[in-house]
């Protein structure tokens, strides 16, 4: 609709695309937060976990049939073939009264949680896909307490699951059996902020959004932004090497995290909490803890490079007729928007329809239905320049035929509604019924081939949707189905993993392996590197107590542990 | 001079600051290269190492008195207290004729170097500060040959020093005693380049400048740029976690290196050569090899994210009356130049005088002598915008009194001459005589305090100079002295290390520890983290053959090795 005018008149912009200073976290953070919290169901989390929340609970029982069988316990989790049939490691001890007494002694009564309702929440992931049966959650207040807990658990060989906001997508942050949950939520203090360097030092339990709020009046932003920001902890972000929406601009946490403090399995505190951009003194060990999903240690403090908040943010919602256009548009955007490009997201028409059909009050910003939709966000320090640059870029893209329709958000509400479409896909998926969820990295030119191939393979059995962080080569591949069904799952897995492996992609771009994909690591990593990972795991956690059954193939770990 | 007009007239820019599209690597790479090559003496390297190059050789003999005493050999290196008095590890074997035959068999005659002149060069670092006595250099052509070499050396317990362009500054790339030199210079092929993602995959022996040249016609640049680019190898850059001039913009190699292939001590080839921006499948082991200075493995292939070449580059040379102004200017630049800031370098007046007095044809771009000088470079995709933004920023800075004088380069030659001052300091230092060189990371507000303190401490005994990458908090602290002198060195070390440690700085920002600072690691790292580094070293290299005597404290390694 709007784009049609672009060919006719140079002054279309005055007419239809009013400027937007889309101050995502400056002016109207609350709008954005509510969107993102909502998307991943965080706002309604307590409701989701209500014992009487009928439908959800039926599904929960249907999906997760983990039963407490003591040492012979068997774990079963619907929705992922690979997490099935895990045996509890018989070498792990079981909790006894003396253990509880000890923990109460060091942490105080109120931070040793045995309450069933709170444990129910802590045992279950937010998707209701994974469920453990832990009888104990510990809430340490500082590093020393984490150290004492781990030292004790290591000596008793009690298994431990480190937990932050419990917003993971691969069952990494909930127990598989009866592991002791160590939740760092009480360790939520900002320890230092340097306005010259922009370096923030804080405890691991700080909620990402709270850090953003802390930085806002100082004129800085966090280098990462996620849909889950209202619940996720910075320690969990680091432990899972969270990606998110700003990676295209500010890079991964391996680049922006400057230092860490972590406690290893035996209670040893590793002070790697540097605040320097450059430090070449020995091996940079903090990287071992970034993305190892709590299996090598519990991150207790984080030092991170924040970014100056730039005042001019613009957002365009575009329609493209085919995937090649999306791909070409990305190359052009990288080159021509260069230093101001801050997000490049895509969704296909199936994803759009899913959102339109399942979320209330959402409408397609462009008038006509197309095969693909793109969100381009720019962030810069000059409002006029940023807007004009984006407009000129879009006009050229339209003239070249890369874009068939599109609109630039005119105010914060419009921008928010654009983002709501992209971020609302997960929620819409949940509302639509059963689903399988994959998170793949692939060469950009291959990204949509797997969607098409899978669509052909599953036919009418499922609705296959592709969306994600195109700028980073990250596809979120979702499959909406009528019911969970092992036969159908057999058509999906290992097909998706094999396809990804063949194209040298990653079977987990940003979600991690957790319990869902621990055994699938060889699709993305060579045997030699996995063997070295196992050696490092055994070096740092010889008794295997930290986040067991996850990240690494269970057969390689359980032999000796 | 020029800046005075800034207060008087809004149109000063037309008068004195003509626009510059300083296409550093696009239009006139050769100018820039010759500057940078020259700075670090790479262009004249062969001359420097000529046996009859009188002065240099006298100095070499004076500085390095390493003598081959077989198993009782003692290493002595002038100019750094900590590298002195190293004992050769008696557990290492010595080369015999069978070893040479084996290497000739697998590599071919011509890639097994026993020629004295070539070994003389390979045994000596470019500063002539460190000198080993290796009798053998091997030139593998591919990963398989590197693997065969290491497998053999490990089984025979022959020590190995991995070598790239040998441009290091801490004696990390030359043998200490008779280690076999494995130089990867023949492994210099570009393997793949993806114009969509910008990901480059190449062998470790590619010279950084050659990679830049390869990328130029494709419209991309390397994410790092160093004075040594005409000689240094990408494998060496990765192994030392090289920083350089673009770190402020594109971040460290931990963020931009996407994948590696490395061979561990026993010949095991680790394929971690991913080309994806996001890959959370298990521990990200490549980071162990980034910055571990060849002590955990030899990097054989690199996958790195290159950046689109942006067309508009501007460079300003500014004078500031005190350090506080420099610091404030940095904060303002980060905030106001935001997305186009690509370099923020500083030098003090002593550094400027050193360059003016020792390099031919250099003049101070600003008319009056000041206490500090700043180079600000911007890089963006729009020529007019970039120039106007920089000019407006400088005008404001001048009005605020942060800048007392300054000029924007008007053409490539002028820009080149500005960079020559900053990059010429090392060369000028060498010409001035003996020197001690330190590379520190400190909180920006502390950076110049150490220079002043040291100046007070040394008085007339030395000329203390500070310069470096202010934008990254990286100070290059140089001390020019009449003669090398142990008493004077005793005043410098450990004072500098203690000072740095007290302020939680790093005693090596970007140069690494090498042989120079291996024993000083505790000034920047805690005992627990060093202990873990030692465990990892022993896990990956149980016989300790890879780059011995370096990176980690010798007392912790030699006990068991």
Coordinates of C-alpha atoms in Angstrom, one line a residue, chain A residues 197-506:
Chain A
X197 CA 34.2 2.8 30.3
X198 CA 30.5 1.7 30.4
X199 CA 31.5 -1.4 32.4
X200 CA 28.8 -2.9 34.7
X201 CA 29.6 -5.3 37.4
X202 CA 26.7 -7.2 39.1
X203 CA 25.7 -10.4 40.7
X204 CA 24.4 -13.3 38.6
X205 CA 20.8 -13.1 39.8
X206 CA 20.1 -9.6 38.4
X207 CA 17.2 -9.7 36.0
X208 CA 18.2 -8.5 32.6
X209 CA 15.4 -5.9 32.4
X210 CA 16.3 -4.5 35.9
X211 CA 19.9 -4.0 34.6
X212 CA 18.4 -2.1 31.6
X213 CA 16.4 0.0 33.9
X214 CA 19.4 0.7 36.1
X215 CA 21.4 1.8 33.0
X216 CA 18.7 3.9 31.4
X217 CA 19.1 7.2 33.4
X218 CA 22.9 6.9 33.0
X219 CA 22.5 6.8 29.2
X220 CA 23.6 3.2 28.6
X221 CA 22.0 0.0 27.4
X222 CA 22.8 -3.7 27.9
X223 CA 24.5 -5.3 24.9
X224 CA 21.9 -8.0 24.8
X225 CA 18.1 -8.0 24.6
X226 CA 15.8 -10.9 24.8
X227 CA 12.1 -11.6 24.8
X228 CA 12.6 -13.2 28.2
X229 CA 14.3 -10.1 29.7
X230 CA 11.6 -9.6 32.3
X231 CA 12.5 -12.9 34.0
X232 CA 15.9 -14.1 32.8
X233 CA 19.0 -13.5 34.9
X234 CA 22.3 -12.2 33.6
X235 CA 24.0 -15.2 35.1
X236 CA 21.7 -17.5 33.1
X237 CA 22.3 -15.4 30.0
X238 CA 26.0 -15.8 30.4
X239 CA 25.8 -19.5 31.2
X240 CA 23.7 -20.2 28.1
X241 CA 25.5 -17.6 25.9
X242 CA 22.2 -16.0 25.1
X243 CA 22.0 -14.3 21.7
X244 CA 18.9 -12.3 21.1
X245 CA 18.0 -9.2 19.2
X246 CA 21.2 -7.1 19.5
X247 CA 23.7 -9.6 18.6
X248 CA 23.9 -8.4 15.0
X249 CA 25.1 -5.0 16.4
X250 CA 27.0 -5.7 19.5
X251 CA 28.2 -9.3 19.0
X252 CA 28.1 -12.3 21.3
X253 CA 28.6 -12.4 25.0
X254 CA 32.1 -13.9 24.3
X255 CA 33.0 -10.4 23.2
X256 CA 31.0 -8.3 25.6
X257 CA 31.4 -10.1 28.9
X258 CA 34.7 -8.8 30.3
X259 CA 34.8 -10.8 33.4
X260 CA 33.1 -13.5 35.6
X261 CA 33.2 -15.0 39.0
X262 CA 32.3 -18.6 39.1
X263 CA 32.2 -21.4 41.6
X264 CA 33.3 -24.8 40.5
X265 CA 31.8 -28.1 41.7
X266 CA 34.2 -28.4 44.6
X267 CA 33.3 -24.9 45.9
X268 CA 36.4 -23.3 44.5
X269 CA 35.8 -19.6 43.7
X270 CA 37.4 -18.5 40.5
X271 CA 37.9 -14.7 40.4
X272 CA 38.0 -13.8 36.7
X273 CA 36.0 -10.6 37.4
X274 CA 38.2 -8.3 35.3
X275 CA 36.7 -5.0 34.0
X276 CA 39.1 -4.4 31.2
X277 CA 38.5 -4.5 27.5
X278 CA 41.9 -6.0 27.0
X279 CA 43.7 -8.5 29.2
X280 CA 46.1 -11.0 27.7
X281 CA 47.5 -12.6 30.8
X282 CA 47.2 -16.4 30.4
X283 CA 44.3 -18.4 29.2
X284 CA 41.0 -16.6 29.1
X285 CA 39.1 -19.1 31.3
X286 CA 35.9 -17.1 31.6
X287 CA 34.9 -18.4 28.1
X288 CA 34.7 -21.9 29.5
X289 CA 31.7 -20.7 31.6
X290 CA 30.0 -18.7 28.9
X291 CA 27.6 -21.2 27.2
X292 CA 28.5 -24.3 29.2
X293 CA 25.0 -24.2 30.7
X294 CA 26.1 -24.4 34.4
X295 CA 27.8 -27.8 33.9
X296 CA 31.3 -26.5 34.7
X297 CA 30.5 -24.0 37.5
X298 CA 27.9 -21.6 38.8
X299 CA 28.4 -18.1 37.6
X300 CA 28.1 -15.7 40.6
X301 CA 29.2 -12.3 39.3
X302 CA 29.4 -10.8 35.8
X303 CA 31.3 -7.8 34.4
X304 CA 29.9 -6.7 31.1
X305 CA 30.6 -3.9 28.6
X306 CA 27.4 -1.8 28.2
X307 CA 26.8 0.5 25.2
X308 CA 26.0 4.2 25.1
X309 CA 22.2 4.6 24.5
X310 CA 21.8 6.2 21.1
X311 CA 18.9 8.4 20.6
X312 CA 17.6 7.6 17.2
X313 CA 15.8 4.3 16.6
X314 CA 13.7 3.5 13.5
X315 CA 11.8 0.4 12.6
X316 CA 10.5 -0.8 9.3
X317 CA 8.2 -3.7 8.6
X318 CA 8.6 -5.0 5.0
X319 CA 7.1 -7.6 2.8
X320 CA 9.2 -9.7 0.3
X321 CA 7.9 -12.0 -2.4
X322 CA 10.6 -14.7 -1.9
X323 CA 13.4 -15.8 0.3
X324 CA 16.1 -14.7 -2.2
X325 CA 14.8 -11.2 -1.9
X326 CA 15.2 -11.4 1.9
X327 CA 18.7 -12.6 1.5
X328 CA 19.7 -9.9 -1.0
X329 CA 18.0 -7.3 1.3
X330 CA 20.2 -8.4 4.1
X331 CA 23.4 -8.0 2.1
X332 CA 22.3 -4.6 1.0
X333 CA 21.3 -3.6 4.5
X334 CA 24.7 -4.7 5.9
X335 CA 26.5 -2.6 3.3
X336 CA 24.3 0.4 3.1
X337 CA 22.9 0.8 6.6
X338 CA 26.3 -0.2 7.9
X339 CA 26.9 1.3 11.2
X340 CA 23.3 2.0 12.1
X341 CA 21.8 -1.4 11.4
X342 CA 20.7 -2.9 14.8
X343 CA 18.2 -5.7 13.9
X344 CA 17.3 -7.7 10.8
X345 CA 14.6 -10.2 11.6
X346 CA 12.4 -12.3 9.4
X347 CA 9.2 -14.4 9.5
X348 CA 7.4 -16.4 6.8
X349 CA 3.8 -16.2 5.9
X350 CA 2.9 -19.2 7.9
X351 CA 4.4 -17.6 11.0
X352 CA 2.4 -14.4 10.2
X353 CA -0.8 -16.3 9.8
X354 CA -0.2 -18.1 13.1
X355 CA 0.1 -14.8 14.9
X356 CA -2.9 -13.3 13.2
X357 CA -5.0 -16.3 14.0
X358 CA -4.0 -16.8 17.6
X359 CA -3.2 -13.4 19.1
X360 CA -5.9 -10.8 19.8
X361 CA -5.7 -7.4 18.2
X362 CA -2.8 -8.1 15.8
X363 CA -3.0 -7.0 12.2
X364 CA -0.6 -7.3 9.3
X365 CA 1.1 -3.8 9.0
X366 CA 1.3 -4.2 5.2
X367 CA -2.0 -4.4 3.3
X368 CA -1.3 -7.4 1.2
X369 CA -0.3 -10.9 2.2
X370 CA 3.2 -11.9 1.1
X371 CA 5.5 -14.9 1.5
X372 CA 8.0 -13.2 3.8
X373 CA 8.2 -10.3 6.2
X374 CA 11.3 -8.5 7.4
X375 CA 11.9 -6.2 10.4
X376 CA 14.8 -3.8 10.0
X377 CA 15.8 -1.6 12.9
X378 CA 18.4 1.1 12.8
X379 CA 20.0 2.8 15.9
X380 CA 22.1 5.8 15.7
X381 CA 23.0 9.1 17.3
X382 CA 21.3 11.4 14.8
X383 CA 17.6 11.3 14.3
X384 CA 17.4 13.0 10.9
X385 CA 20.3 11.1 9.5
X386 CA 19.0 7.7 10.7
X387 CA 15.5 8.2 9.4
X388 CA 16.6 9.6 6.0
X389 CA 19.1 6.9 5.6
X390 CA 16.6 4.1 6.2
X391 CA 14.1 5.8 4.0
X392 CA 16.5 6.1 1.1
X393 CA 17.6 2.5 1.6
X394 CA 14.1 1.3 1.5
X395 CA 13.2 3.3 -1.6
X396 CA 16.2 1.8 -3.4
X397 CA 15.2 -1.7 -2.2
X398 CA 11.7 -1.2 -3.5
X399 CA 13.0 0.1 -6.9
X400 CA 15.2 -3.0 -7.2
X401 CA 12.2 -5.2 -6.5
X402 CA 13.6 -6.6 -3.2
X403 CA 10.8 -5.3 -1.2
X404 CA 7.2 -5.4 -2.4
X405 CA 5.5 -3.5 0.4
X406 CA 6.4 -1.9 3.7
X407 CA 5.9 0.7 6.3
X408 CA 8.1 2.6 8.8
X409 CA 6.7 2.8 12.3
X410 CA 5.4 6.3 13.1
X411 CA 5.4 6.1 16.8
X412 CA 6.3 4.0 19.7
X413 CA 2.9 2.2 19.7
X414 CA 3.3 1.2 16.1
X415 CA 6.9 0.1 16.6
X416 CA 5.7 -1.9 19.6
X417 CA 3.0 -3.6 17.5
X418 CA 5.6 -4.5 14.8
X419 CA 7.8 -6.1 17.4
X420 CA 4.8 -7.9 18.9
X421 CA 4.3 -9.8 15.7
X422 CA 7.9 -11.0 15.6
X423 CA 8.1 -11.8 19.3
X424 CA 4.5 -13.1 19.5
X425 CA 5.2 -16.2 17.4
X426 CA 6.1 -18.4 20.4
X427 CA 3.0 -17.4 22.3
X428 CA 0.8 -17.9 19.2
X429 CA 2.4 -21.3 18.8
X430 CA 1.5 -22.3 22.3
X431 CA -2.0 -21.2 21.8
X432 CA -2.3 -23.2 18.6
X433 CA -1.6 -26.5 20.4
X434 CA 1.2 -29.0 20.4
X435 CA 4.5 -27.9 18.8
X436 CA 8.1 -28.9 18.2
X437 CA 10.7 -26.2 18.4
X438 CA 14.2 -26.0 16.8
X439 CA 16.9 -23.4 16.9
X440 CA 19.3 -23.7 14.0
X441 CA 22.3 -21.8 12.7
X442 CA 22.8 -22.2 8.9
X443 CA 24.5 -20.4 6.1
X444 CA 22.0 -17.6 5.2
X445 CA 21.5 -19.0 1.7
X446 CA 20.4 -22.4 3.1
X447 CA 18.1 -21.2 5.8
X448 CA 14.8 -21.5 4.0
X449 CA 15.7 -24.7 2.2
X450 CA 15.3 -26.7 5.3
X451 CA 11.8 -25.2 5.9
X452 CA 10.7 -26.1 2.4
X453 CA 12.2 -29.6 2.6
X454 CA 10.5 -30.3 5.9
X455 CA 7.2 -28.9 4.6
X456 CA 7.5 -31.3 1.7
X457 CA 8.3 -34.2 4.1
X458 CA 5.5 -33.6 6.6
X459 CA 2.8 -32.6 4.1
X460 CA -0.6 -32.1 5.8
X461 CA 0.6 -33.6 9.1
X462 CA 2.0 -30.3 10.4
X463 CA 2.3 -26.6 9.9
X464 CA 6.0 -25.8 9.4
X465 CA 7.1 -22.2 10.1
X466 CA 10.4 -20.4 9.8
X467 CA 11.4 -17.1 11.4
X468 CA 14.3 -15.7 13.3
X469 CA 17.4 -13.6 13.4
X470 CA 18.3 -13.6 9.7
X471 CA 21.1 -11.1 10.2
X472 CA 22.9 -13.7 12.4
X473 CA 22.0 -16.8 10.2
X474 CA 19.7 -18.1 13.0
X475 CA 16.5 -19.9 12.1
X476 CA 13.8 -20.7 14.6
X477 CA 12.1 -23.6 13.0
X478 CA 8.7 -24.4 14.6
X479 CA 6.4 -27.2 13.8
X480 CA 2.8 -26.9 14.9
X481 CA 0.9 -30.2 15.2
X482 CA -2.5 -31.4 16.3
X483 CA -1.1 -33.8 18.9
X484 CA 2.3 -35.0 20.1
X485 CA 3.0 -38.1 18.2
X486 CA 6.1 -40.3 18.2
X487 CA 5.6 -41.3 14.6
X488 CA 5.6 -37.7 13.5
X489 CA 8.6 -36.9 15.7
X490 CA 10.3 -39.8 13.9
X491 CA 9.9 -37.9 10.6
X492 CA 11.3 -34.7 12.2
X493 CA 14.2 -36.1 14.2
X494 CA 16.9 -36.9 13.3
X495 CA 16.1 -35.5 9.8
X496 CA 16.5 -31.9 11.0
X497 CA 19.8 -32.6 12.7
X498 CA 21.1 -34.5 9.8
X499 CA 20.1 -31.8 7.4
X500 CA 21.8 -29.2 9.6
X501 CA 24.9 -31.2 10.0
X502 CA 25.2 -31.8 6.3
X503 CA 25.3 -28.0 5.7
X504 CA 27.8 -27.5 8.6
X505 CA 25.1 -25.7 10.6
X506 CA 24.5 -25.7 14.3

